[in-house]
Amino acid sequence: MLKDVNIKNAKPQEKPYRLPDGEWLYLEIRPNRKSGQAGKKVWLLKYRQPDTRKESILTIGEYPKVSIKQARHAADEARDLLKRFIDPNTHKKDELIKQGRVAANTFEIVAREWHANNYEKWKPTNAAKILRRLELDVFPYIGERPITALEPPDILDVCRKIESRGAFEYASRIKQFIAAVYRYAIVTGKARHNPASDLRGALKAYKQQHHAALSNADLPQFFRDLEADSSMVLKLAIRFTLLTFVRTEEVRGAQWSEIDWEKAVWNIPGERMKMKLPHTVPLSRQALDLLRELQPLTGDSDFLFYTQRRTVPMSENAMLQLIRRIGWKEKTTVHGFRALASSNFYDAGFRSEAIEKQLAHKEPNAVKGAYNHMARFWEERVRLMQWWADFLDSQQHGAKVIPFRTYAAT
């Protein structure tokens, strides 16, 4: 359990982090802002909603205004409410309205309703990020104000605060979230107009940053640096991602039950795919060998890749942190592996339809895509994956790979 000395010694970092006090009570240490404002320390209680069992968070208050003892008492009261099947956040909102301390429909109340209404559409990690962004950069400024009282300058002021940190793309994203909250408020009768829609052209322009990607010339040194690291599971995760060039979330959630050893394929369920369609990855000889190497390390878990607890997959940024640790932070991201693979496939002469299908890009015809998720261009996709594995071998070990163009027409 936390003590005051632990809290006082906890310094803000680049990203928020949490100190556990027990029974799902946490103190979240939030980052400093460039304005010079000190990072806040906020008490949070994680719980599951009584009706839906969805995970939710109750904000108890800011330390030191709310002491450790007070935070624990508030957490106990919330747990008592849950035993009576009362949602603590709903109870808190009702009490504030009764006391006249907040309007019935403040921006924060409606935004949380919007978030809960859309939760099933998002991946849990994305849903948590969206709520965190609102809690950090929106609610402190307009959260307690009636949603009908806000005007375009109020929304612009929120976005300008974010722009002052140089986060121009993030400011635009926050504006989109606010606009979405207002669209929800309008259709549910809680507002009549959308002030965020009047900000078109008011925010500073930004250039979209593409994911950094390795070049072919980088690969030999990248492999040498990767092999020198001691994190065996993470090294295998990165090599597997290079071999399959799937997205990070798809690798993180990969399970042994999805591997069909006999058919040499990895069957990824639709709920973990960006396009929500099942995706089948042909596994090269090298990918199968890698999995055999991995099995003694993580075969006691459902997940292919875990780093600490066998019941939890590796963290969202684990592979990126290893890439940074070996000195390739500026050269590539995990997502950049997809660009590297794609450019090589086009250069080698594979058909664009097979390439795009293997990259799991969106089908122009969604119905056709749903019914042909495995069959379309299958034989070429199998050859493509083996060619890619052989090519990576050539960069790591100096083997010779025959260009696909020389036998594509035979």
mmCIF file of C-alpha atoms in Angstrom, residues 7-343:
data_model
loop_
_atom_site.group_PDB
_atom_site.id
_atom_site.type_symbol
_atom_site.label_atom_id
_atom_site.label_comp_id
_atom_site.label_asym_id
_atom_site.label_seq_id
_atom_site.Cartn_x
_atom_site.Cartn_y
_atom_site.Cartn_z
ATOM 1 C CA ILE A 7 3.719 9.656 -3.639
ATOM 2 C CA LYS A 8 5.927 12.670 -2.975
ATOM 3 C CA ASN A 9 8.875 10.889 -4.601
ATOM 4 C CA ALA A 10 6.871 9.947 -7.709
ATOM 5 C CA LYS A 11 7.981 12.290 -10.491
ATOM 6 C CA PRO A 12 6.020 13.029 -13.682
ATOM 7 C CA GLN A 13 7.260 11.218 -16.781
ATOM 8 C CA GLU A 14 6.665 11.651 -20.503
ATOM 9 C CA LYS A 15 3.477 9.584 -20.279
ATOM 10 C CA PRO A 16 0.986 9.022 -17.440
ATOM 11 C CA TYR A 17 1.666 6.055 -15.175
ATOM 12 C CA ARG A 18 -0.077 4.569 -12.140
ATOM 13 C CA LEU A 19 0.991 3.548 -8.652
ATOM 14 C CA PRO A 20 -1.203 0.752 -7.232
ATOM 15 C CA ASP A 21 -2.566 1.007 -3.704
ATOM 16 C CA GLY A 22 -4.476 -2.293 -3.765
ATOM 17 C CA GLU A 23 -7.951 -3.502 -4.704
ATOM 18 C CA TRP A 24 -7.879 -1.568 -8.003
ATOM 19 C CA LEU A 25 -7.199 1.801 -6.377
ATOM 20 C CA TYR A 26 -4.446 3.724 -8.175
ATOM 21 C CA LEU A 27 -2.727 7.078 -8.063
ATOM 22 C CA GLU A 28 -2.111 8.270 -11.611
ATOM 23 C CA ILE A 29 0.938 10.490 -12.107
ATOM 24 C CA ARG A 30 0.282 12.748 -15.068
ATOM 25 C CA PRO A 31 2.955 14.480 -17.153
ATOM 26 C CA ASN A 32 4.068 18.080 -16.859
ATOM 27 C CA ARG A 33 2.759 20.518 -19.420
ATOM 28 C CA LYS A 34 5.079 22.876 -21.282
ATOM 29 C CA SER A 35 3.268 25.795 -19.698
ATOM 30 C CA GLY A 36 5.187 24.971 -16.520
ATOM 31 C CA GLN A 37 2.171 23.480 -14.759
ATOM 32 C CA ALA A 38 3.199 20.636 -12.455
ATOM 33 C CA GLY A 39 1.983 17.164 -13.307
ATOM 34 C CA LYS A 40 -1.154 16.203 -11.399
ATOM 35 C CA LYS A 41 -1.510 13.166 -9.149
ATOM 36 C CA VAL A 42 -5.061 11.825 -9.338
ATOM 37 C CA TRP A 43 -6.762 8.995 -7.443
ATOM 38 C CA LEU A 44 -8.563 6.501 -9.695
ATOM 39 C CA LEU A 45 -10.598 3.403 -8.894
ATOM 40 C CA LYS A 46 -11.015 0.734 -11.558
ATOM 41 C CA TYR A 47 -14.210 -1.308 -11.379
ATOM 42 C CA ARG A 48 -16.648 -3.263 -13.512
ATOM 43 C CA GLN A 49 -20.053 -1.778 -14.236
ATOM 44 C CA PRO A 50 -22.787 -3.742 -12.423
ATOM 45 C CA ASP A 51 -24.996 -4.244 -15.489
ATOM 46 C CA THR A 52 -22.586 -4.744 -18.408
ATOM 47 C CA ARG A 53 -19.421 -5.886 -16.504
ATOM 48 C CA LYS A 54 -17.415 -3.475 -18.656
ATOM 49 C CA GLU A 55 -14.313 -2.039 -17.034
ATOM 50 C CA SER A 56 -14.722 1.584 -15.946
ATOM 51 C CA ILE A 57 -12.841 4.192 -13.901
ATOM 52 C CA LEU A 58 -14.038 6.436 -11.079
ATOM 53 C CA THR A 59 -12.037 9.646 -10.608
ATOM 54 C CA ILE A 60 -11.864 10.211 -6.857
ATOM 55 C CA GLY A 61 -9.801 13.377 -6.651
ATOM 56 C CA GLU A 62 -6.402 15.002 -6.801
ATOM 57 C CA TYR A 63 -3.616 14.407 -4.303
ATOM 58 C CA PRO A 64 -2.854 16.056 -1.859
ATOM 59 C CA LYS A 65 -6.348 17.620 -1.714
ATOM 60 C CA VAL A 66 -7.572 14.056 -1.331
ATOM 61 C CA SER A 67 -5.299 12.239 1.117
ATOM 62 C CA ILE A 68 -4.489 8.531 1.049
ATOM 63 C CA LYS A 69 -6.961 7.917 3.863
ATOM 64 C CA GLN A 70 -9.723 9.855 2.105
ATOM 65 C CA ALA A 71 -9.066 8.086 -1.190
ATOM 66 C CA ARG A 72 -9.289 4.665 0.455
ATOM 67 C CA HIS A 73 -12.517 5.672 2.218
ATOM 68 C CA ALA A 74 -14.030 6.874 -1.078
ATOM 69 C CA ALA A 75 -12.953 3.615 -2.753
ATOM 70 C CA ASP A 76 -14.637 1.609 0.027
ATOM 71 C CA GLU A 77 -17.838 3.614 -0.430
ATOM 72 C CA ALA A 78 -17.734 2.931 -4.174
ATOM 73 C CA ARG A 79 -17.281 -0.801 -3.546
ATOM 74 C CA ASP A 80 -20.304 -0.733 -1.216
ATOM 75 C CA LEU A 81 -22.343 0.856 -4.025
ATOM 76 C CA LEU A 82 -21.234 -1.878 -6.412
ATOM 77 C CA LYS A 83 -22.412 -4.536 -3.952
ATOM 78 C CA ARG A 84 -25.860 -2.908 -4.255
ATOM 79 C CA PHE A 85 -25.533 -2.898 -8.082
ATOM 80 C CA ILE A 86 -25.153 0.895 -8.222
ATOM 81 C CA ASP A 87 -22.603 2.359 -10.628
ATOM 82 C CA PRO A 88 -20.306 4.735 -8.660
ATOM 83 C CA ASN A 89 -19.957 7.183 -11.573
ATOM 84 C CA THR A 90 -23.735 7.361 -12.031
ATOM 85 C CA HIS A 91 -24.189 7.865 -8.289
ATOM 86 C CA LYS A 92 -21.526 10.605 -8.262
ATOM 87 C CA LYS A 93 -23.197 12.415 -11.156
ATOM 88 C CA ASP A 94 -26.647 12.202 -9.530
ATOM 89 C CA GLU A 95 -25.319 13.571 -6.237
ATOM 90 C CA LEU A 96 -23.614 16.525 -7.926
ATOM 91 C CA ILE A 97 -26.801 17.361 -9.807
ATOM 92 C CA LYS A 98 -28.876 17.164 -6.585
ATOM 93 C CA GLN A 99 -26.419 19.491 -4.855
ATOM 94 C CA GLY A 100 -26.641 21.943 -7.740
ATOM 95 C CA ARG A 101 -22.874 21.742 -8.238
ATOM 96 C CA VAL A 102 -23.132 20.706 -11.888
ATOM 97 C CA ALA A 103 -25.718 21.003 -14.620
ATOM 98 C CA ALA A 104 -27.648 17.885 -15.604
ATOM 99 C CA ASN A 105 -25.844 17.742 -18.948
ATOM 100 C CA THR A 106 -22.312 19.035 -18.631
ATOM 101 C CA PHE A 107 -19.879 18.399 -21.455
ATOM 102 C CA GLU A 108 -18.094 15.728 -19.384
ATOM 103 C CA ILE A 109 -21.306 13.869 -18.548
ATOM 104 C CA VAL A 110 -22.422 13.790 -22.184
ATOM 105 C CA ALA A 111 -18.907 12.921 -23.398
ATOM 106 C CA ARG A 112 -18.783 9.932 -21.065
ATOM 107 C CA GLU A 113 -22.202 8.829 -22.346
ATOM 108 C CA TRP A 114 -20.904 9.136 -25.917
ATOM 109 C CA HIS A 115 -17.818 7.128 -24.989
ATOM 110 C CA ALA A 116 -19.882 4.357 -23.363
ATOM 111 C CA ASN A 117 -22.266 4.294 -26.336
ATOM 112 C CA ASN A 118 -19.382 3.773 -28.782
ATOM 113 C CA TYR A 119 -17.227 1.500 -26.619
ATOM 114 C CA GLU A 120 -18.116 -1.697 -28.506
ATOM 115 C CA LYS A 121 -16.997 -0.162 -31.819
ATOM 116 C CA TRP A 122 -13.431 0.358 -30.604
ATOM 117 C CA LYS A 123 -10.680 -1.928 -29.466
ATOM 118 C CA PRO A 124 -10.320 -1.702 -25.662
ATOM 119 C CA THR A 125 -6.895 -0.066 -25.982
ATOM 120 C CA ASN A 126 -8.278 2.622 -28.328
ATOM 121 C CA ALA A 127 -11.281 3.218 -26.075
ATOM 122 C CA ALA A 128 -8.975 3.746 -23.097
ATOM 123 C CA LYS A 129 -6.782 6.168 -25.070
ATOM 124 C CA ILE A 130 -9.767 8.254 -26.178
ATOM 125 C CA LEU A 131 -11.099 8.573 -22.642
ATOM 126 C CA ARG A 132 -7.626 9.379 -21.303
ATOM 127 C CA ARG A 133 -7.196 12.153 -23.885
ATOM 128 C CA LEU A 134 -10.512 13.703 -22.903
ATOM 129 C CA GLU A 135 -9.653 13.477 -19.208
ATOM 130 C CA LEU A 136 -6.252 15.097 -19.689
ATOM 131 C CA ASP A 137 -6.911 17.793 -22.262
ATOM 132 C CA VAL A 138 -10.642 18.541 -22.405
ATOM 133 C CA PHE A 139 -12.507 17.901 -19.151
ATOM 134 C CA PRO A 140 -10.251 20.140 -17.001
ATOM 135 C CA TYR A 141 -11.236 23.150 -19.157
ATOM 136 C CA ILE A 142 -14.831 22.613 -20.310
ATOM 137 C CA GLY A 143 -15.930 19.406 -18.588
ATOM 138 C CA GLU A 144 -18.058 21.063 -15.884
ATOM 139 C CA ARG A 145 -19.782 23.518 -18.211
ATOM 140 C CA PRO A 146 -23.280 22.839 -19.615
ATOM 141 C CA ILE A 147 -22.911 21.369 -23.081
ATOM 142 C CA THR A 148 -25.441 23.878 -24.456
ATOM 143 C CA ALA A 149 -23.402 26.842 -23.149
ATOM 144 C CA LEU A 150 -20.218 26.194 -25.123
ATOM 145 C CA GLU A 151 -19.420 28.263 -28.207
ATOM 146 C CA PRO A 152 -16.759 27.911 -30.958
ATOM 147 C CA PRO A 153 -14.203 30.128 -29.109
ATOM 148 C CA ASP A 154 -14.430 27.782 -26.095
ATOM 149 C CA ILE A 155 -13.597 24.764 -28.242
ATOM 150 C CA LEU A 156 -10.869 26.691 -30.048
ATOM 151 C CA ASP A 157 -9.298 27.647 -26.706
ATOM 152 C CA VAL A 158 -9.049 23.948 -25.743
ATOM 153 C CA CYS A 159 -7.356 23.156 -29.062
ATOM 154 C CA ARG A 160 -5.007 26.146 -28.817
ATOM 155 C CA LYS A 161 -3.716 24.863 -25.466
ATOM 156 C CA ILE A 162 -2.724 21.631 -27.192
ATOM 157 C CA GLU A 163 -1.228 23.462 -30.182
ATOM 158 C CA SER A 164 0.955 25.472 -27.783
ATOM 159 C CA ARG A 165 2.769 22.209 -27.029
ATOM 160 C CA GLY A 166 3.474 21.697 -30.724
ATOM 161 C CA ALA A 167 0.954 18.812 -30.935
ATOM 162 C CA PHE A 168 -0.904 20.050 -34.020
ATOM 163 C CA GLU A 169 -2.152 16.663 -35.207
ATOM 164 C CA TYR A 170 -3.320 15.825 -31.689
ATOM 165 C CA ALA A 171 -5.222 19.141 -31.491
ATOM 166 C CA SER A 172 -7.051 18.234 -34.688
ATOM 167 C CA ARG A 173 -7.894 14.808 -33.272
ATOM 168 C CA ILE A 174 -9.280 16.367 -30.072
ATOM 169 C CA LYS A 175 -11.466 18.662 -32.163
ATOM 170 C CA GLN A 176 -12.823 15.575 -33.954
ATOM 171 C CA PHE A 177 -13.673 13.916 -30.622
ATOM 172 C CA ILE A 178 -15.450 17.055 -29.382
ATOM 173 C CA ALA A 179 -17.407 17.283 -32.632
ATOM 174 C CA ALA A 180 -18.430 13.625 -32.277
ATOM 175 C CA VAL A 181 -19.640 14.258 -28.717
ATOM 176 C CA TYR A 182 -21.817 17.101 -30.009
ATOM 177 C CA ARG A 183 -23.240 14.970 -32.811
ATOM 178 C CA TYR A 184 -24.262 12.456 -30.152
ATOM 179 C CA ALA A 185 -25.695 15.259 -27.998
ATOM 180 C CA ILE A 186 -27.776 16.583 -30.899
ATOM 181 C CA VAL A 187 -29.355 13.232 -31.807
ATOM 182 C CA THR A 188 -30.124 12.536 -28.124
ATOM 183 C CA GLY A 189 -31.732 15.955 -27.602
ATOM 184 C CA LYS A 190 -29.047 17.339 -25.271
ATOM 185 C CA ALA A 191 -27.800 20.056 -27.657
ATOM 186 C CA ARG A 192 -29.031 21.890 -30.746
ATOM 187 C CA HIS A 193 -25.843 22.880 -32.539
ATOM 188 C CA ASN A 194 -22.242 21.698 -32.877
ATOM 189 C CA PRO A 195 -19.749 24.503 -32.084
ATOM 190 C CA ALA A 196 -16.789 22.331 -33.156
ATOM 191 C CA SER A 197 -18.081 22.265 -36.728
ATOM 192 C CA ASP A 198 -17.457 26.017 -36.990
ATOM 193 C CA LEU A 199 -13.706 25.606 -36.449
ATOM 194 C CA ARG A 200 -12.931 24.501 -39.989
ATOM 195 C CA GLY A 201 -9.702 26.208 -41.024
ATOM 196 C CA ALA A 202 -9.098 27.659 -37.557
ATOM 197 C CA LEU A 203 -6.478 25.143 -36.411
ATOM 198 C CA LYS A 204 -2.881 25.198 -37.536
ATOM 199 C CA ALA A 205 -2.087 22.947 -40.475
ATOM 200 C CA TYR A 206 0.229 20.008 -40.001
ATOM 201 C CA LYS A 207 1.978 17.594 -42.291
ATOM 202 C CA GLN A 208 0.975 14.000 -41.723
ATOM 203 C CA GLN A 209 3.942 12.007 -40.511
ATOM 204 C CA HIS A 210 4.416 8.634 -42.164
ATOM 205 C CA HIS A 211 5.786 5.698 -40.198
ATOM 206 C CA ALA A 212 9.566 5.474 -40.430
ATOM 207 C CA ALA A 213 10.630 2.360 -42.296
ATOM 208 C CA LEU A 214 13.838 0.417 -42.866
ATOM 209 C CA SER A 215 15.453 0.277 -46.282
ATOM 210 C CA ASN A 216 16.916 -2.901 -47.731
ATOM 211 C CA ALA A 217 20.390 -1.513 -47.082
ATOM 212 C CA ASP A 218 19.544 -1.182 -43.367
ATOM 213 C CA LEU A 219 18.555 -4.808 -42.887
ATOM 214 C CA PRO A 220 21.971 -6.493 -42.334
ATOM 215 C CA GLN A 221 22.975 -4.066 -39.570
ATOM 216 C CA PHE A 222 19.474 -4.098 -38.087
ATOM 217 C CA PHE A 223 19.619 -7.895 -37.782
ATOM 218 C CA ARG A 224 23.080 -7.710 -36.161
ATOM 219 C CA ASP A 225 21.921 -5.147 -33.619
ATOM 220 C CA LEU A 226 18.756 -7.112 -32.918
ATOM 221 C CA GLU A 227 20.625 -10.376 -32.325
ATOM 222 C CA ALA A 228 22.954 -8.640 -29.856
ATOM 223 C CA ASP A 229 20.064 -7.894 -27.501
ATOM 224 C CA SER A 230 19.311 -10.342 -24.698
ATOM 225 C CA SER A 231 15.480 -10.127 -24.745
ATOM 226 C CA MET A 232 14.795 -13.435 -26.463
ATOM 227 C CA VAL A 233 10.979 -13.316 -26.606
ATOM 228 C CA LEU A 234 10.929 -9.722 -27.826
ATOM 229 C CA LYS A 235 13.583 -10.489 -30.455
ATOM 230 C CA LEU A 236 11.469 -13.358 -31.727
ATOM 231 C CA ALA A 237 8.382 -11.119 -31.716
ATOM 232 C CA ILE A 238 10.147 -8.573 -33.924
ATOM 233 C CA ARG A 239 11.478 -11.251 -36.281
ATOM 234 C CA PHE A 240 8.002 -12.813 -36.497
ATOM 235 C CA THR A 241 6.483 -9.403 -37.235
ATOM 236 C CA LEU A 242 9.051 -8.840 -39.968
ATOM 237 C CA LEU A 243 8.253 -12.244 -41.474
ATOM 238 C CA THR A 244 4.484 -11.727 -41.391
ATOM 239 C CA PHE A 245 4.313 -7.873 -41.576
ATOM 240 C CA VAL A 246 1.035 -7.764 -39.656
ATOM 241 C CA ARG A 247 0.021 -4.912 -37.376
ATOM 242 C CA THR A 248 1.259 -4.674 -33.782
ATOM 243 C CA GLU A 249 -2.138 -5.451 -32.224
ATOM 244 C CA GLU A 250 -2.437 -8.593 -34.307
ATOM 245 C CA VAL A 251 0.962 -9.849 -33.115
ATOM 246 C CA ARG A 252 0.319 -8.904 -29.487
ATOM 247 C CA GLY A 253 -2.881 -10.919 -29.369
ATOM 248 C CA ALA A 254 -1.555 -13.906 -31.341
ATOM 249 C CA GLN A 255 -2.435 -17.214 -29.682
ATOM 250 C CA TRP A 256 -1.045 -20.692 -30.120
ATOM 251 C CA SER A 257 -4.533 -21.988 -30.931
ATOM 252 C CA GLU A 258 -4.541 -19.810 -34.071
ATOM 253 C CA ILE A 259 -1.530 -21.620 -35.560
ATOM 254 C CA ASP A 260 -2.429 -24.457 -37.924
ATOM 255 C CA TRP A 261 0.841 -26.390 -38.080
ATOM 256 C CA GLU A 262 -0.424 -28.908 -40.638
ATOM 257 C CA LYS A 263 -1.567 -26.283 -43.147
ATOM 258 C CA ALA A 264 1.239 -23.857 -42.214
ATOM 259 C CA VAL A 265 -1.095 -20.913 -41.653
ATOM 260 C CA TRP A 266 -1.933 -18.428 -38.921
ATOM 261 C CA ASN A 267 -5.684 -17.747 -38.685
ATOM 262 C CA ILE A 268 -6.329 -14.314 -37.153
ATOM 263 C CA PRO A 269 -9.961 -13.779 -36.029
ATOM 264 C CA GLY A 270 -11.827 -10.776 -37.397
ATOM 265 C CA GLU A 271 -12.281 -9.045 -34.035
ATOM 266 C CA ARG A 272 -8.530 -8.448 -33.835
ATOM 267 C CA MET A 273 -8.183 -7.137 -37.380
ATOM 268 C CA LYS A 274 -8.411 -3.468 -38.293
ATOM 269 C CA MET A 275 -11.031 -4.196 -40.973
ATOM 270 C CA LYS A 276 -12.920 -6.620 -38.703
ATOM 271 C CA LEU A 277 -12.554 -9.469 -41.214
ATOM 272 C CA PRO A 278 -10.679 -12.724 -40.488
ATOM 273 C CA HIS A 279 -7.223 -12.843 -42.020
ATOM 274 C CA THR A 280 -5.088 -15.858 -42.912
ATOM 275 C CA VAL A 281 -1.303 -15.585 -43.006
ATOM 276 C CA PRO A 282 0.652 -18.300 -44.871
ATOM 277 C CA LEU A 283 3.622 -19.261 -42.727
ATOM 278 C CA SER A 284 6.983 -19.668 -44.405
ATOM 279 C CA ARG A 285 9.476 -22.341 -43.375
ATOM 280 C CA GLN A 286 11.372 -19.677 -41.447
ATOM 281 C CA ALA A 287 8.227 -18.531 -39.608
ATOM 282 C CA LEU A 288 7.444 -22.105 -38.564
ATOM 283 C CA ASP A 289 11.026 -22.613 -37.396
ATOM 284 C CA LEU A 290 10.769 -19.420 -35.346
ATOM 285 C CA LEU A 291 7.574 -20.645 -33.691
ATOM 286 C CA ARG A 292 9.261 -23.943 -32.808
ATOM 287 C CA GLU A 293 12.079 -21.916 -31.239
ATOM 288 C CA LEU A 294 9.521 -19.820 -29.331
ATOM 289 C CA GLN A 295 7.389 -22.693 -28.057
ATOM 290 C CA PRO A 296 9.661 -23.732 -25.142
ATOM 291 C CA LEU A 297 9.698 -20.092 -23.979
ATOM 292 C CA THR A 298 5.984 -19.212 -24.093
ATOM 293 C CA GLY A 299 4.194 -22.488 -24.788
ATOM 294 C CA ASP A 300 2.813 -22.442 -21.213
ATOM 295 C CA SER A 301 0.575 -19.512 -22.195
ATOM 296 C CA ASP A 302 -2.301 -18.965 -24.617
ATOM 297 C CA PHE A 303 -0.296 -16.102 -26.100
ATOM 298 C CA LEU A 304 2.668 -16.458 -28.439
ATOM 299 C CA PHE A 305 4.370 -13.441 -26.939
ATOM 300 C CA TYR A 306 4.321 -12.386 -23.300
ATOM 301 C CA THR A 307 7.120 -10.790 -21.301
ATOM 302 C CA GLN A 308 6.068 -10.841 -17.648
ATOM 303 C CA ARG A 309 2.782 -12.593 -16.860
ATOM 304 C CA ARG A 310 1.757 -15.617 -18.905
ATOM 305 C CA THR A 311 -1.919 -14.575 -18.865
ATOM 306 C CA VAL A 312 -1.216 -11.145 -20.390
ATOM 307 C CA PRO A 313 0.279 -10.446 -23.837
ATOM 308 C CA MET A 314 3.306 -8.213 -24.220
ATOM 309 C CA SER A 315 2.639 -4.502 -23.802
ATOM 310 C CA GLU A 316 1.609 -2.266 -26.675
ATOM 311 C CA ASN A 317 5.027 -0.589 -26.973
ATOM 312 C CA ALA A 318 7.294 -3.510 -26.028
ATOM 313 C CA MET A 319 8.648 -4.101 -29.529
ATOM 314 C CA LEU A 320 9.084 -0.390 -30.214
ATOM 315 C CA GLN A 321 11.023 0.000 -26.964
ATOM 316 C CA LEU A 322 13.434 -2.738 -28.055
ATOM 317 C CA ILE A 323 13.873 -1.040 -31.431
ATOM 318 C CA ARG A 324 14.758 2.155 -29.594
ATOM 319 C CA ARG A 325 17.078 0.333 -27.217
ATOM 320 C CA ILE A 326 19.181 -1.089 -30.048
ATOM 321 C CA GLY A 327 19.525 2.375 -31.584
ATOM 322 C CA TRP A 328 16.972 2.336 -34.427
ATOM 323 C CA LYS A 329 14.456 4.786 -32.995
ATOM 324 C CA GLU A 330 14.795 7.283 -35.856
ATOM 325 C CA LYS A 331 15.019 4.640 -38.589
ATOM 326 C CA THR A 332 11.899 2.547 -38.148
ATOM 327 C CA THR A 333 8.749 1.706 -36.252
ATOM 328 C CA VAL A 334 7.096 -1.699 -36.050
ATOM 329 C CA HIS A 335 4.462 -0.479 -38.484
ATOM 330 C CA GLY A 336 7.264 0.480 -40.862
ATOM 331 C CA PHE A 337 7.903 -3.223 -41.512
ATOM 332 C CA ARG A 338 4.725 -3.224 -43.617
ATOM 333 C CA ALA A 339 6.026 -0.472 -45.877
ATOM 334 C CA LEU A 340 9.345 -2.280 -46.286
ATOM 335 C CA ALA A 341 7.629 -5.527 -47.272
ATOM 336 C CA SER A 342 5.155 -3.827 -49.608
ATOM 337 C CA SER A 343 7.807 -1.922 -51.565
#
